[in-house]
C-alpha cells in the first residue's frame, strides 16, 4: 500500500515536471520587447481619485501603457508584488504611487538594476529607504497635501467667526496623506478657530465618516464646521449634517475635487473642496516618462496644481473636469516642447 | 473488506484513477497550481522567467508562514481569525522597539514573543475559558489591531535597517532569504506534525477531542500550543513583513487572513479538523500567489483578482468533498 | 408475589483472589443520588457482567472504577491494595483500561497510531524525540495478531474499518498495555449479528489470556454466553449478584425490572 502510494506520487511528480518544462519552452519562444512601454502601479482603483489618476495615465500615454493597482490602500505587500511582477517584464519606464513610503522599496531595487527611469507620483517614496536599497527615482510629481490642508483652513477661517468650533475627520489612521492634510489645516486655523476633536476613519469609509460626524455633532451642539480629509468622506459628513437639519449651521470642507465633490460644492452640500488633480498627476507622470525617454534631465520635484473650489467657480471646475480649470505649470511638457 | 477495496483502487490503471474524482480531490491544490502554471506560462512569456518565479516565491513566503500556523489551528478543528492582526501587532512592537534604539535582532525577538503571547491568550481562552475558537479569535482580531493602533498612535514606523533590507533582498544562490525562512518553517512544521507525539495529539484533538481526552491526551494543552504556534509564526511573518515593506504599519491587511485560510482549505485540510498536512497549504499559498501574479502580468484589472481567488477556493472546497 | 431465590445468591463478600473490590460506594451529583452503598467485586481472570436498566447506575459505577468520577464514600481495593483514583490516568496506571461506547478512536489516524495513542514510542531526547514509526508498526502487528479473525490492516485509517474491526482495535488497545482489568461499555450495541459474534470471540480470547473483564451489556443472552458472574443494579443500588451457571435469562430480567428481589 505504501509503495503503491509512493509510486503514484513519483509518477505524478514526473508528470508535473514535464508539463512545467513544456510551458517554459513555450514561454522562451516569444519574449516581447516592452522597452518602449510604460507600466504604472498605483494605490487602488476603489476610489474616484485613483480612477482619475489611472485615466490620466492612459490618456496621457502616446503608446501602450499597463496600469495596475493594489487591492486596497492597506495592501502594501500586494502592491509590492505587483511592481515586482511588472518589473520582470522589462518595461521602459515605471510610474509608481506607493501606499507607504517604504513598501515598494525592495521591488524598486530590482528596477534599479535594469537602469530604467522610475517616476514617483502622488505619495513620495522614503528617500532614506530608497538610498539604502539602491533605488533611484527620476522625478517626483505630486500634490503638497499639507498645502492643500492649509488652503482649506484659510478658507474656513475666513468664513467662520473667530474661535468657532470645528472638528477634523481623517482617513485611515496612520495614512501619510490624511495626516499631512490635517496638519496643514491645523496650522492654518491655529489661533483663529477651535479644533474640538479629530477622528480617523478606517479605510476612508464614507459610511463610517457619516456615523462619526453624527456623534461629533451630538457631543458638540455648537459645532460650526468639519474639515474632512477627502471628498468621499466629506459627502458622508454633509449627509450627516443634512440629517441633523444643520445645513445652515455646519460647513463642510474637504479635499480632492472628485466629480461628486465638485457637484456637491455647486449644490451647496459642501462649502468648498480643495481640488487636486489626480488626472493631471497621472498625465504628468506619463509625460515625465516620455521626457526621460527623449533624453531630458527631469526636475527632481514637480508640484501638481491645487485649486480652491467654492460655489462661485464650481461650474467652471465641473466643465473642465478632470482637468484643472485654471492655468498651471507643467515642466515636463515644456521639456517635450523644446 | 473496506481496505481490500481501497488497496485494489491504488493499483488501478492511470486511466482508472483519472476517472476517479477522489484522485482529483486529493491532488486539488497541485493540479490547480500546475493548471495555472500552464495557462499563465502560455499566456504570458514573463510568467516562467527566473526573475518572476523568484519574485513569486518571495511574495508567497509570508503567506506560507501564516498558512502553516493556521494549519496547526485548523487541524485541531479551531480557526485563527486573528493571525493577520497578530502579525500587525508583532510588526508594530518590532518597529517601536527598533525606533527606540534596540538592536534589530532583539527587537525582532521581542516582536515574535509579543505575537506568541497574543497566541497564548487566544489558546487560554479557547482551552480554559471554553469559548468557541471563532469568537475568541474574532475578538483578538479586533483587540490585536487595536493594540497595534494604540501602541503606534496610528503612525507607521520606518524601519530602515541594513539587516532587514538584506533579509528582503539577499539570497542564497537563486533562493531569496524569504524563501529560505519559509522553507525552514515548512520543514520544522512538517516534522512536528508527522514525526512527534505532539503532532499526533494535534490530529487526535481535532479528529475526536472526546476520544483523545479519554486516552489521556490533554487536549486543552494541545489547543493552547497550536495557538502559541500560530502566534509565533505570525511573529515570524511580522519580521518578513517589516523587512519587505520597510516599515511597521498599524493598518492590518485582511487579505493575509483570508488567503491564509484559503491556502489551508486549498491544501486539503478539513475545517472540521483531524486532517492535517503541511505541504498542501504550502501549495495552496503558491497557487494563490501565482494566480495574482499571473493576472497582474496579463494586465487584468485587479477587480477580477478577488473574484478569481473566490472561485478557485470554492471550487477546491467542492472538489474536497470527494476526498478519500 | 416476589420469588425468593435460594442458594444461588452471590455474596458481596469478595473471595480472596478478587482483582477488584468496591465496598460501600456512594456518589451524588447535586441532589441526585446516583449510587448508594454499592459493593461489588470482580473475580480474577473471569468475565463479570454488569446489567441494569437505563439510569440504574451502571455508567456511574464504571466511571468511579475507571477514575472519571471519584466516589463520595466507599473504598476500592485493586490487586490486593487499597487505591484512590483521582483521574482516568490514575486508573490506567494501576492497570484498568476502559473501552468506552464511542471507542475513543480517531477516525483519521491509522490503526497503529490509534493503538499507540498517547503512548507513542519515540527515539531521541527531550524536544528532539521523534516518533519511532517502524517499531510502533511492528508492535501493532503483534498486538493485533492475537485476534484470530477480524484483523484490521494496521496502516489503514480507522475511518475505513467496519464496526467490528473498530471494536477490535479499541479492545486490543485496552488489553495491550499490561492492563489487568478491561472495562467494556456495550461493546456490541451498534453491531450486526456476525460482527457481534466476532467481538464475543475476542472477549473470550481475553479471558483465555488471563485478563479480567467487566462487561456492561443490555443483552442478557450475551451475558449468559460470555459472563462468569453478573451484578444487577437497580435505582442506584446493587440489586443482586449471581454466578451465571446458577441463573438464567428469565431470572436476570426479573432482577433488572424488580419483579424478583434477592
Short mmCIF file of C-alpha atoms in Angstrom, two decimals, chain B residues 7-188:
data_model
loop_
_atom_site.label_atom_id
_atom_site.label_comp_id
_atom_site.label_asym_id
_atom_site.label_seq_id
_atom_site.Cartn_x
_atom_site.Cartn_y
_atom_site.Cartn_z
CA UNK B 7 -5.83 -1.35 -1.98
CA UNK B 8 -7.35 -2.51 -5.24
CA UNK B 9 -8.11 1.09 -6.10
CA UNK B 10 -4.47 2.02 -5.56
CA UNK B 11 -3.40 -0.48 -8.15
CA UNK B 12 -5.84 0.74 -10.75
CA UNK B 13 -4.55 1.91 -14.09
CA UNK B 14 -3.73 5.57 -14.60
CA UNK B 15 -6.85 5.95 -16.74
CA UNK B 16 -8.98 4.47 -14.00
CA UNK B 17 -7.52 6.83 -11.46
CA UNK B 18 -8.04 9.84 -13.67
CA UNK B 19 -11.71 8.94 -13.86
CA UNK B 20 -11.87 8.68 -10.07
CA UNK B 21 -12.92 12.03 -8.68
CA UNK B 22 -11.24 11.19 -5.38
CA UNK B 23 -7.88 11.32 -7.14
CA UNK B 24 -8.57 14.87 -8.30
CA UNK B 25 -9.79 15.82 -4.84
CA UNK B 26 -6.62 14.55 -3.14
CA UNK B 27 -4.44 16.48 -5.53
CA UNK B 28 -6.68 19.54 -5.96
CA UNK B 29 -4.08 22.15 -4.97
CA UNK B 30 -1.27 20.60 -7.00
CA UNK B 31 -3.49 20.17 -10.04
CA UNK B 32 -4.73 23.74 -9.69
CA UNK B 33 -1.16 25.04 -9.43
CA UNK B 34 0.01 23.05 -12.46
CA UNK B 35 -3.01 24.20 -14.47
CA UNK B 36 -2.30 27.83 -13.57
CA UNK B 37 1.38 27.47 -14.41
CA UNK B 38 0.50 26.06 -17.83
CA UNK B 39 -2.16 28.66 -18.58
CA UNK B 40 -0.13 31.64 -17.42
CA UNK B 41 3.06 30.20 -18.89
CA UNK B 42 1.40 30.07 -22.30
CA UNK B 43 -0.37 33.40 -21.94
CA UNK B 44 2.48 35.49 -20.58
CA UNK B 45 6.08 34.95 -21.65
CA UNK B 46 7.30 36.62 -18.47
CA UNK B 47 5.49 34.22 -16.14
CA UNK B 48 8.07 31.45 -16.13
CA UNK B 49 11.17 33.61 -16.21
CA UNK B 50 13.58 33.03 -13.34
CA UNK B 51 13.05 36.59 -12.12
CA UNK B 52 9.30 36.19 -11.91
CA UNK B 53 9.48 32.80 -10.21
CA UNK B 54 11.85 34.29 -7.63
CA UNK B 55 9.50 37.25 -7.14
CA UNK B 56 6.53 34.89 -6.69
CA UNK B 57 8.33 32.75 -4.15
CA UNK B 58 9.39 35.84 -2.19
CA UNK B 59 5.86 37.19 -2.19
CA UNK B 60 4.45 33.77 -1.21
CA UNK B 61 6.80 33.47 1.78
CA UNK B 62 4.74 35.47 4.29
CA UNK B 63 1.56 33.71 3.24
CA UNK B 64 3.24 30.32 3.56
CA UNK B 65 4.41 31.09 7.09
CA UNK B 66 0.91 32.23 8.11
CA UNK B 67 -0.77 29.29 6.38
CA UNK B 68 1.44 26.84 8.28
CA UNK B 69 0.40 28.44 11.58
CA UNK B 70 -3.22 28.38 10.52
CA UNK B 71 -2.88 24.70 9.56
CA UNK B 72 -1.98 23.70 13.13
CA UNK B 73 -5.02 25.53 14.49
CA UNK B 74 -7.39 24.19 11.85
CA UNK B 75 -6.05 20.65 12.38
CA UNK B 76 -7.44 20.85 15.92
CA UNK B 77 -10.77 21.95 14.39
CA UNK B 78 -10.19 25.52 15.52
CA UNK B 79 -9.66 28.61 13.40
CA UNK B 80 -7.43 31.62 13.96
CA UNK B 81 -9.11 34.73 12.61
CA UNK B 82 -6.61 36.92 14.42
CA UNK B 83 -3.49 35.71 12.63
CA UNK B 84 -3.13 38.78 10.37
CA UNK B 85 -3.79 41.28 13.13
CA UNK B 86 -1.35 39.49 15.44
CA UNK B 87 1.19 39.83 12.65
CA UNK B 88 0.45 43.56 12.50
CA UNK B 89 0.75 43.77 16.27
CA UNK B 90 4.10 41.94 16.22
CA UNK B 91 5.30 44.24 13.45
CA UNK B 92 4.37 47.35 15.43
CA UNK B 93 6.14 46.06 18.55
CA UNK B 94 9.21 45.31 16.45
CA UNK B 95 9.08 48.74 14.81
CA UNK B 96 8.65 50.69 18.02
CA UNK B 97 11.48 48.87 19.78
CA UNK B 98 13.72 49.46 16.78
CA UNK B 99 12.76 53.14 16.77
CA UNK B 100 13.55 53.24 20.50
CA UNK B 101 17.09 52.21 19.66
CA UNK B 102 17.01 48.50 20.47
CA UNK B 103 19.31 46.25 18.44
CA UNK B 104 17.38 44.89 15.49
CA UNK B 105 17.73 41.22 16.43
CA UNK B 106 16.40 41.86 19.92
CA UNK B 107 13.54 43.93 18.51
CA UNK B 108 12.67 41.06 16.16
CA UNK B 109 12.81 38.56 19.01
CA UNK B 110 10.54 40.62 21.25
CA UNK B 111 8.16 41.14 18.33
CA UNK B 112 7.89 37.37 17.94
CA UNK B 113 7.43 36.93 21.70
CA UNK B 114 4.67 39.57 21.73
CA UNK B 115 2.88 37.80 18.89
CA UNK B 116 3.33 34.50 20.71
CA UNK B 117 1.77 35.99 23.84
CA UNK B 118 -1.27 37.08 21.86
CA UNK B 119 -1.48 33.47 20.67
CA UNK B 120 -1.25 32.24 24.27
CA UNK B 121 -4.17 34.50 25.20
CA UNK B 122 -6.19 33.01 22.34
CA UNK B 123 -5.26 29.49 23.41
CA UNK B 124 -6.01 30.07 27.07
CA UNK B 125 -9.45 31.49 26.33
CA UNK B 126 -10.23 28.63 23.97
CA UNK B 127 -8.87 25.86 26.18
CA UNK B 128 -9.61 27.08 29.69
CA UNK B 129 -12.40 29.57 29.01
CA UNK B 130 -14.26 27.07 26.80
CA UNK B 131 -15.18 29.89 24.43
CA UNK B 132 -15.54 28.87 20.76
CA UNK B 133 -12.42 29.48 18.66
CA UNK B 134 -14.33 31.65 16.26
CA UNK B 135 -15.44 34.05 18.98
CA UNK B 136 -12.09 34.22 20.77
CA UNK B 137 -10.05 34.88 17.67
CA UNK B 138 -12.61 37.31 16.26
CA UNK B 139 -12.18 39.24 19.50
CA UNK B 140 -8.39 39.00 19.22
CA UNK B 141 -8.63 40.16 15.59
CA UNK B 142 -10.05 43.43 16.87
CA UNK B 143 -8.01 43.60 20.06
CA UNK B 144 -4.63 42.99 18.42
CA UNK B 145 -5.21 45.56 15.69
CA UNK B 146 -6.46 47.97 18.35
CA UNK B 147 -3.32 47.35 20.41
CA UNK B 148 -1.23 47.97 17.31
CA UNK B 149 -3.00 51.29 16.68
CA UNK B 150 -2.70 52.37 20.30
CA UNK B 151 0.99 51.48 20.60
CA UNK B 152 1.88 53.15 17.34
CA UNK B 153 -0.52 56.07 17.76
CA UNK B 154 -1.76 55.13 14.30
CA UNK B 155 1.54 56.10 12.71
CA UNK B 156 3.74 53.84 10.62
CA UNK B 157 7.27 53.46 11.96
CA UNK B 158 10.02 53.45 9.38
CA UNK B 159 12.36 50.53 9.91
CA UNK B 160 15.21 51.25 7.59
CA UNK B 161 17.78 48.76 8.69
CA UNK B 162 20.58 47.01 6.86
CA UNK B 163 19.82 43.59 8.35
CA UNK B 164 16.14 43.62 7.39
CA UNK B 165 16.95 45.07 3.98
CA UNK B 166 19.40 42.23 3.41
CA UNK B 167 16.74 39.77 4.55
CA UNK B 168 14.34 41.18 1.97
CA UNK B 169 16.68 41.36 -0.98
CA UNK B 170 19.54 38.94 -0.27
CA UNK B 171 19.64 35.37 -1.42
CA UNK B 172 21.37 32.03 -1.10
CA UNK B 173 22.07 31.07 -4.69
CA UNK B 174 18.82 31.64 -6.55
CA UNK B 175 16.73 31.46 -3.39
CA UNK B 176 15.95 34.66 -1.52
CA UNK B 177 16.27 34.60 2.27
CA UNK B 178 12.47 34.88 2.48
CA UNK B 179 12.17 31.56 0.68
CA UNK B 180 14.80 30.04 2.95
CA UNK B 181 12.91 31.22 6.05
CA UNK B 182 9.62 29.86 4.70
CA UNK B 183 11.27 26.56 3.78
CA UNK B 184 12.72 26.15 7.28
CA UNK B 185 9.29 26.86 8.80
CA UNK B 186 7.69 24.31 6.49
CA UNK B 187 10.22 21.58 7.24
CA UNK B 188 10.06 22.11 11.01
#
